[in-house]
Coordinates of C-alpha atoms in Angstrom, one line a residue:
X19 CA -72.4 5.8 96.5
X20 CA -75.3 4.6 94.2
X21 CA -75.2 0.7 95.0
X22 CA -74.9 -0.7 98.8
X23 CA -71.3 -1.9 99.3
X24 CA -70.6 -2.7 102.7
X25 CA -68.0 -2.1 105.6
X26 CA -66.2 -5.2 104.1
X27 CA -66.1 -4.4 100.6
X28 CA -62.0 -3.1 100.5
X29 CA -59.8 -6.1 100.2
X30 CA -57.5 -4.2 103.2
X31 CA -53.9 -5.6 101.2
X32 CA -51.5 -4.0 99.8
X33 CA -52.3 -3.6 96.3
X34 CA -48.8 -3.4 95.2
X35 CA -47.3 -5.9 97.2
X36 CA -45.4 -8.8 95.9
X37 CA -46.8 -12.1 94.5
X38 CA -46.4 -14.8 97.3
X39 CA -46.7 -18.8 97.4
X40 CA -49.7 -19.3 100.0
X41 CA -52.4 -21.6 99.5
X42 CA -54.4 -19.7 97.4
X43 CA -52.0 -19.7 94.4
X44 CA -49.9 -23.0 95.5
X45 CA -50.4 -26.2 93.0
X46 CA -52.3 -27.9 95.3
X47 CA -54.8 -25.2 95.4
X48 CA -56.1 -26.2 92.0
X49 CA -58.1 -28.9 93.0
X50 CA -61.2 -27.7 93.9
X51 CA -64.8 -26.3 91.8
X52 CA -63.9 -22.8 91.1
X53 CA -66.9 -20.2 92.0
X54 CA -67.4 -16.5 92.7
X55 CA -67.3 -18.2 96.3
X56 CA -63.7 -19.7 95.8
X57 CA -61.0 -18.4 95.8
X58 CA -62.6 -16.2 98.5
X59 CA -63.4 -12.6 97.5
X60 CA -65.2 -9.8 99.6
X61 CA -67.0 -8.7 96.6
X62 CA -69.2 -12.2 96.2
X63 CA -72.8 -10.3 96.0
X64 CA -71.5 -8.2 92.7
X65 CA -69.3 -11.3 91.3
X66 CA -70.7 -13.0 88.2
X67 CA -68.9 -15.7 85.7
X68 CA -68.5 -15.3 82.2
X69 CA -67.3 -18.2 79.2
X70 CA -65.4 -17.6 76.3
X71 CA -64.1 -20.3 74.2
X72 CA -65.0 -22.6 77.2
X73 CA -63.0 -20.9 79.2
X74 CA -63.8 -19.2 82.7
X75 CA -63.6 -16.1 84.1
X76 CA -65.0 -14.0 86.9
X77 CA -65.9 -10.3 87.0
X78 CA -67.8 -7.5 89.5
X79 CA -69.6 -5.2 88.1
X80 CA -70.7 -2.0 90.6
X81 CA -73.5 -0.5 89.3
X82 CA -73.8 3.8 89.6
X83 CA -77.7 2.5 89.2
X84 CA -80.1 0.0 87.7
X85 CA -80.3 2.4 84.5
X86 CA -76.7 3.2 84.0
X87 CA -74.9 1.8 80.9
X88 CA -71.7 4.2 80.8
X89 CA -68.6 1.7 82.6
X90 CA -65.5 2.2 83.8
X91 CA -63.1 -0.6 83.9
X92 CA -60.8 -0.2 86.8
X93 CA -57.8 -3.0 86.6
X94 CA -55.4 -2.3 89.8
X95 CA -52.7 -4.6 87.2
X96 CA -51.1 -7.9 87.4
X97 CA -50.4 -10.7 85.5
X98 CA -50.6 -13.9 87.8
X99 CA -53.0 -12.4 90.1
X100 CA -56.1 -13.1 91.5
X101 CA -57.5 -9.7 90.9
X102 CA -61.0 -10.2 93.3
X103 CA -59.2 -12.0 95.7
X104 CA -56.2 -10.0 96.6
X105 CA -55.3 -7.1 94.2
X106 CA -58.1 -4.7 94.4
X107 CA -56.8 -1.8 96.9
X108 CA -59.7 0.3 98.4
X109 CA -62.2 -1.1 95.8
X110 CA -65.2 1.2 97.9
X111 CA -63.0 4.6 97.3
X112 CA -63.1 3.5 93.8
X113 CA -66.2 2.9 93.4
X114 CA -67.4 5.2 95.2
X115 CA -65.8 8.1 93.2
X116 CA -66.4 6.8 89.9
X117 CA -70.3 6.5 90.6
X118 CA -70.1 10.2 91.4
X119 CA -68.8 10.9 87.9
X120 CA -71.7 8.4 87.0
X121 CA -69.4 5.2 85.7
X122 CA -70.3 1.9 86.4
X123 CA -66.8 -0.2 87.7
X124 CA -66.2 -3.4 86.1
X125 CA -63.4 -5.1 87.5
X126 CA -62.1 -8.2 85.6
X127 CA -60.3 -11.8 87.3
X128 CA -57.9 -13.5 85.4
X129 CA -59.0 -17.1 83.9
X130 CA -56.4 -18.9 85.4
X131 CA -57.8 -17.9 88.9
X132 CA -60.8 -20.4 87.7
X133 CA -59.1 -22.8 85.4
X134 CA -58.3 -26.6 85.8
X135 CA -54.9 -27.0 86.4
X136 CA -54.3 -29.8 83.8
X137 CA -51.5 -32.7 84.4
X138 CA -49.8 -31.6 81.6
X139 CA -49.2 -28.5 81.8
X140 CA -48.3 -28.8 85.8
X141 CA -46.0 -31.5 84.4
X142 CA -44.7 -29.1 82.1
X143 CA -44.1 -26.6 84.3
X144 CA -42.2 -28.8 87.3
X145 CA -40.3 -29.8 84.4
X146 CA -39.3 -26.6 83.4
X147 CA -38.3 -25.0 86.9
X148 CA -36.1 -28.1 87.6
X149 CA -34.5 -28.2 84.1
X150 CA -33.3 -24.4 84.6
X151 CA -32.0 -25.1 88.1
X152 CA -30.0 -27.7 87.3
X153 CA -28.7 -26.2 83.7
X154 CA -28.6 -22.4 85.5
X155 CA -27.4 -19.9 84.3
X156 CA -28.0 -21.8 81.0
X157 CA -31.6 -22.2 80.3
X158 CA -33.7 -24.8 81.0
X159 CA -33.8 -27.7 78.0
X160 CA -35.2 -26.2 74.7
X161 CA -37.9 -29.1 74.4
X162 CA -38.9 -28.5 78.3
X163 CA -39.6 -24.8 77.2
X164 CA -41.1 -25.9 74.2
X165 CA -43.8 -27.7 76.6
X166 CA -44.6 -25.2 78.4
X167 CA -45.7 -23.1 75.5
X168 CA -47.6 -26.0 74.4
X169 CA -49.2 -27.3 77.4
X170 CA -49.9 -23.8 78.9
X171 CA -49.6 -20.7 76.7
X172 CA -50.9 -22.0 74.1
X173 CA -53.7 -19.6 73.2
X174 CA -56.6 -21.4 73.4
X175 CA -55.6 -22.6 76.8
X176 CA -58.3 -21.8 79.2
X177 CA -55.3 -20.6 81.7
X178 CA -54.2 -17.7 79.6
X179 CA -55.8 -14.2 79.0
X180 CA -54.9 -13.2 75.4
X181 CA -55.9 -10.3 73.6
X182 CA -58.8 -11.6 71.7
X183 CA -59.9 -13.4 75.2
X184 CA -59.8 -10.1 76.6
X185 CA -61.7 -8.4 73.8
X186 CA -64.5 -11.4 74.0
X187 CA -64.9 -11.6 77.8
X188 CA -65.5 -7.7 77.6
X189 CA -68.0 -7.5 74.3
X190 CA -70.0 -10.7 76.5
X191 CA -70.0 -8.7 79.3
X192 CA -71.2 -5.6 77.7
X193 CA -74.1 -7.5 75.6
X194 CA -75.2 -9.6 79.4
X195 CA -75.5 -6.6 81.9
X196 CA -76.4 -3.9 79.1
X197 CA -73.5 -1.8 79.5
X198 CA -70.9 0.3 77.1
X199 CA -67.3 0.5 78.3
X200 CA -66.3 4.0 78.0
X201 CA -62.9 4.3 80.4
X202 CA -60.1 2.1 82.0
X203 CA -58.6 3.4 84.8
X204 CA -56.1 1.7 86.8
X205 CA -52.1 0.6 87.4
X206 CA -49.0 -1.0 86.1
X207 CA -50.2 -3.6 83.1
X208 CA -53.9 -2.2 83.1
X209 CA -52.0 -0.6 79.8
X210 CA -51.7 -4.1 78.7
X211 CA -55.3 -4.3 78.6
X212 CA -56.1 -1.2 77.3
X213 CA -53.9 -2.0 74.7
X214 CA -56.3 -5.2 73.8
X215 CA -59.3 -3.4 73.8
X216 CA -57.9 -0.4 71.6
X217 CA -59.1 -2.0 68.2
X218 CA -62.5 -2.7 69.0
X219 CA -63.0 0.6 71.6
X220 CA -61.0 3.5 69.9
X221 CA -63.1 6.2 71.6
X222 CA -62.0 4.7 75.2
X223 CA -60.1 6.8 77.6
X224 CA -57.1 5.1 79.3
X225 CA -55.6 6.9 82.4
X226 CA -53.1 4.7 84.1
X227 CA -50.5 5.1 86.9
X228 CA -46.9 3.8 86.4
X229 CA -48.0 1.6 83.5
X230 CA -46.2 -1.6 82.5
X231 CA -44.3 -0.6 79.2
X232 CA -46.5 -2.8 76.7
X233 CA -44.5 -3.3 73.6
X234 CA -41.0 -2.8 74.6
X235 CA -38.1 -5.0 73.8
X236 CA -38.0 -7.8 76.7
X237 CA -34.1 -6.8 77.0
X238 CA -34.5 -3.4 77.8
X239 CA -37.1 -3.9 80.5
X240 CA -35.8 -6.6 82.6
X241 CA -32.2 -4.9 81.5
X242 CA -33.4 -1.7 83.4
X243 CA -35.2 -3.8 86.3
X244 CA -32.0 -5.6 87.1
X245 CA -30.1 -2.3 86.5
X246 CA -29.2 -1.7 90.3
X247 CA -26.9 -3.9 92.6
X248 CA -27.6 -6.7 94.2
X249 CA -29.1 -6.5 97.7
X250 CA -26.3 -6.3 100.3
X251 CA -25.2 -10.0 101.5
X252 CA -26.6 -12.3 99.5
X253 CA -24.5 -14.5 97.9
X254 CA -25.6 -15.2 94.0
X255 CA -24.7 -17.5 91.6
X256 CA -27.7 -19.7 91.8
X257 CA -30.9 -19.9 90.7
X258 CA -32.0 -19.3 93.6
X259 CA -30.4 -17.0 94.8
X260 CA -30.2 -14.9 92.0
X261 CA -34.6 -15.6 92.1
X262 CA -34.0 -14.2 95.4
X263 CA -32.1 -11.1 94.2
X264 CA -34.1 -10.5 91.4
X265 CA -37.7 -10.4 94.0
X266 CA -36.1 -8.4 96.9
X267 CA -35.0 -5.7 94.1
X268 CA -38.2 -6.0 92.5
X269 CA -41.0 -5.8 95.4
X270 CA -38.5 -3.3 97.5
X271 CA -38.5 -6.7 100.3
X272 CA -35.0 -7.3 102.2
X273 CA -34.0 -10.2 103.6
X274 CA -35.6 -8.8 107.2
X275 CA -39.1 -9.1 104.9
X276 CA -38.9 -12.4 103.7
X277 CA -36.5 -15.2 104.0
X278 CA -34.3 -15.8 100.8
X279 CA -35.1 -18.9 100.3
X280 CA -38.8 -18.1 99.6
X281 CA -38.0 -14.9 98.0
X282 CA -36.3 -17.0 95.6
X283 CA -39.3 -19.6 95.2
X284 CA -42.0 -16.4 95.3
X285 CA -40.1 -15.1 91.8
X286 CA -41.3 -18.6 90.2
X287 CA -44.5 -19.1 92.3
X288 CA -43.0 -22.6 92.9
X289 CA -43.3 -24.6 96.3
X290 CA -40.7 -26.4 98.6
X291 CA -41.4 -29.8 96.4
X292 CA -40.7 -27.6 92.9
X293 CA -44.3 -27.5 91.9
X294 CA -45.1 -24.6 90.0
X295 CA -48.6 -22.7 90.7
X296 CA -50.9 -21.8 88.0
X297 CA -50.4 -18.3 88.8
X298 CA -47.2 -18.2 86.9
X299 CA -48.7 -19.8 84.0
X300 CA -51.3 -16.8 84.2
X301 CA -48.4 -14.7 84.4
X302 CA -46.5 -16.1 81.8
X303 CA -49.4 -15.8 78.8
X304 CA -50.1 -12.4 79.4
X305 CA -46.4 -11.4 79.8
X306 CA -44.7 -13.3 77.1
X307 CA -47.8 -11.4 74.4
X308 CA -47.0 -8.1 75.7
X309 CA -43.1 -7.5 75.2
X310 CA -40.9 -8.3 71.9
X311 CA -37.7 -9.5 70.9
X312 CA -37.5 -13.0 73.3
X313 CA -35.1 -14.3 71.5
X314 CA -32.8 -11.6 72.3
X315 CA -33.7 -12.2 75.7
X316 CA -33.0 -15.7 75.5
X317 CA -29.2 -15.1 73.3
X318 CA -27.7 -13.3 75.7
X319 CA -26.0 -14.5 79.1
X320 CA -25.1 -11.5 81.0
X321 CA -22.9 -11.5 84.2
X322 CA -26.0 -9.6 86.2
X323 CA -27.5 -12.3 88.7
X324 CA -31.0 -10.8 88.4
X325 CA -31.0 -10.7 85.2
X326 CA -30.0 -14.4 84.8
X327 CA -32.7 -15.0 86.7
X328 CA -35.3 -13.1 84.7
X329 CA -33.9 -14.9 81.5
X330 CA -34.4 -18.5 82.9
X331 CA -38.0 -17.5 84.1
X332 CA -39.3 -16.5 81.1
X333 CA -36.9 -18.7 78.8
X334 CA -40.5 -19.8 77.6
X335 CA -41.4 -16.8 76.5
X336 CA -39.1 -17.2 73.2
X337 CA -41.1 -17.9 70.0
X338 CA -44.4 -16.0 71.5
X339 CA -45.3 -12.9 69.6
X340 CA -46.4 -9.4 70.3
X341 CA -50.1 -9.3 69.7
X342 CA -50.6 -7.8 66.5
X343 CA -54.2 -6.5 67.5
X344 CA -52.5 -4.1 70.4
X345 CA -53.0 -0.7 70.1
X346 CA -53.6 2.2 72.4
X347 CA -56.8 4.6 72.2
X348 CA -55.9 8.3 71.2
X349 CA -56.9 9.4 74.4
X350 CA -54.2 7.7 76.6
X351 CA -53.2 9.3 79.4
X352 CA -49.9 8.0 81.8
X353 CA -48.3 9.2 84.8
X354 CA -45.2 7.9 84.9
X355 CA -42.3 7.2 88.1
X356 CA -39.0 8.2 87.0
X357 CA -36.9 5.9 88.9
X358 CA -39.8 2.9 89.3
X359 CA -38.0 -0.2 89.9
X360 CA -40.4 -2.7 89.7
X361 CA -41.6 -1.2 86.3
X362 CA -39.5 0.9 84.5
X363 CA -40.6 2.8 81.7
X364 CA -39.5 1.6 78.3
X365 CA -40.9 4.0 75.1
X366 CA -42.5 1.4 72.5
X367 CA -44.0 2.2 69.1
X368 CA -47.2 1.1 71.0
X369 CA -46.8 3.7 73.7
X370 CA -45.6 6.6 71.4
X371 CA -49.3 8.8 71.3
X372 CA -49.8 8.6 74.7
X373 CA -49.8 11.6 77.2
X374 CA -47.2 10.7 79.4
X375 CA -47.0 13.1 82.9
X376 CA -43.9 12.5 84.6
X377 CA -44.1 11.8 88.3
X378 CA -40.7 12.6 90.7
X379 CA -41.6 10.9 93.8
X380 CA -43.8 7.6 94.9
X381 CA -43.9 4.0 94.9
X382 CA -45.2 1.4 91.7
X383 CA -49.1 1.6 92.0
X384 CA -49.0 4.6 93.9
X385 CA -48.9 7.7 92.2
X386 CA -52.1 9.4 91.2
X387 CA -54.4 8.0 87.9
X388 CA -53.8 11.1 85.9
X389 CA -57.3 12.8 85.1
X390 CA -57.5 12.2 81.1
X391 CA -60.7 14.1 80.7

């Protein structure tokens, strides 16, 4: 393989499986000194920390060998996941076959996995998730949203990972190990990211696997997402429930997977006392930069109970902008599922050059990283 790795290395989870509300993402979790040692990660002896802006964030690099400066990012996706913890698929396959096409790997955490989860923006975010289940299938209070977007999206927050974050972390990282990025490979909203580093990188090659749709009107994705019936007797009508809906249709779950009652907490990362982890905030600052038109999102009031839902979750997301710095290398390469429910494809202006394969059969996160050479 070119570096020792390990029987342990692979993080054995599903890579593509849904976000849930365990300890490691819960509210209360965010009390601790956060390390390449916590949360826990199988990749600790190639884990290093980075700053930007005085803001956190954790990366592995896998090195082909102590000389090699060509590197590969490989980002399985996200947002609102902790990428070294529990989203990194058979990292040692990986690795393994990009050191035999001589690439070192760099794989990248998301800050909020190390961030301070500050009063006010936890305030801010209890606040919201009770204010848009009480108001539902109206949105939660303007001024609650408004807090949210100033207590936690902001984009100096050290929670979010922005564009110019994202470009920063990966020039610091380049200049500390002595290393060029050359390629991103990976999944789903690894296109959001290649997307960031396409001004500063144009000669990268991007080959993703049912990427997220970065650029596309908010409406039309979560219109197509929420495009099939509801799942078979569950009532809607609630926030809840229509959370509930809205995950099971999503993440491909039934009611026989997961209970509907934390299916519909798992769509808002919140817990049984309404306490909304800082994996959604996470979420929420790399989602709300990466689609446009929120405020058409936030206008309209459609009958569809997963859509409802997706409106009042990201009812925040109104008055955040599409980051003007986004674009996509010339040599961007997607394979695309034609009927993928958990992302559907959505053509942007952003996504217009790419090379897009088409791709019949397989799951979200699952069909092949097309070759891009």
């Amino acid at each position: 393989m070119g570096v020792t790795v390990g029987v342990s290395i692979a993080l054995k989870a599903d890579p593509n499986g849904p976000p849930d509300v365990s300890a490691e993402t819960s509210p209360a979790a965010h009390t601790a000194t956060y390390s390449c040692e916590y949360p826990a990660t199988t990749v600790e002896d190639f884990c290093s920390m980075v700053e930007v802006d005085n803001a956190q964030t954790r990366y592995a690099l896998f090195r082909a060998d102590d000389a090699a400066v060509r590197t590969m990012i490989y980002d399985p996706g996200g947002p609102g996941v902790s990428t070294l913890s529990r989203h990194m698929g058979d990292i040692e396959a990986i690795v393994a076959d990009a050191h035999e096409r001589r690439y070192n790997v760099l794989v990248i955490d998301e800050p909020w996995v190390v961030a301070e989860y500050s009063d006010e923006c936890r305030t801010a975010m209890s606040g919201y998730f009770a204010s848009a289940t009480d108001r539902y299938p109206a949105l939660a209070d303007a001024g609650l949203a408004d807090a949210v977007r100033d207590e936690c999206l902001d984009e100096q927050a050290p929670t979010g990972m922005t564009g110019e974050r994202y470009r920063q972390i990966i020039a610091e990282i380049e200049q500390t190990e002595n290393v060029h990025v050359e390629r991103l490979e990976g999944y789903s909203f690894a296109s959001v990211r290649a997307a960031h580093l396409g001004s500063t990188h144009p000669d990268l090659v991007v080959a993703v696997g049912t990427p997220f749709p970065v650029g596309a009107p908010a409406t039309a994705f979560f219109g197509a997402t929420s495009s099939s019936p509801a799942p078979a007797g569950l009532n809607t009508g609630t926030l809840a429930s229509d959370s509930a809906a809205a995950y099971y249709q999503m993440t491909g779950l039934t009611t026989d997977d997961i209970d509907p009652t934390v299916a519909g907490r798992a769509l808002w990362q919140a817990d049984s006392d309404g306490q909304v982890s800082l994996s959604r905030v996470g979420y929420l600052s790399e989602m709300c930069r990466s689609l446009t038109g929120w405020d058409k999102m936030s206008a309209d009031n459609p009958g569809n109970p997963m859509l409802n839902a997706q409106r009042s979750v990201h009812a925040a997301c109104n008055g955040v902008e599409l980051d003007t710095q986004m674009t996509l290398p010339e040599r961007t390469c997607f394979t695309v599922l034609s009927n993928d429910i958990q992302t559907p494809w959505v053509e942007s202006a952003l996504t217009a050059g790419a090379q897009i394969d088409v791709s019949e059969a397989g799951k979200h996160g699952q069909v092949d990283i097309p070759e891009c050479d």
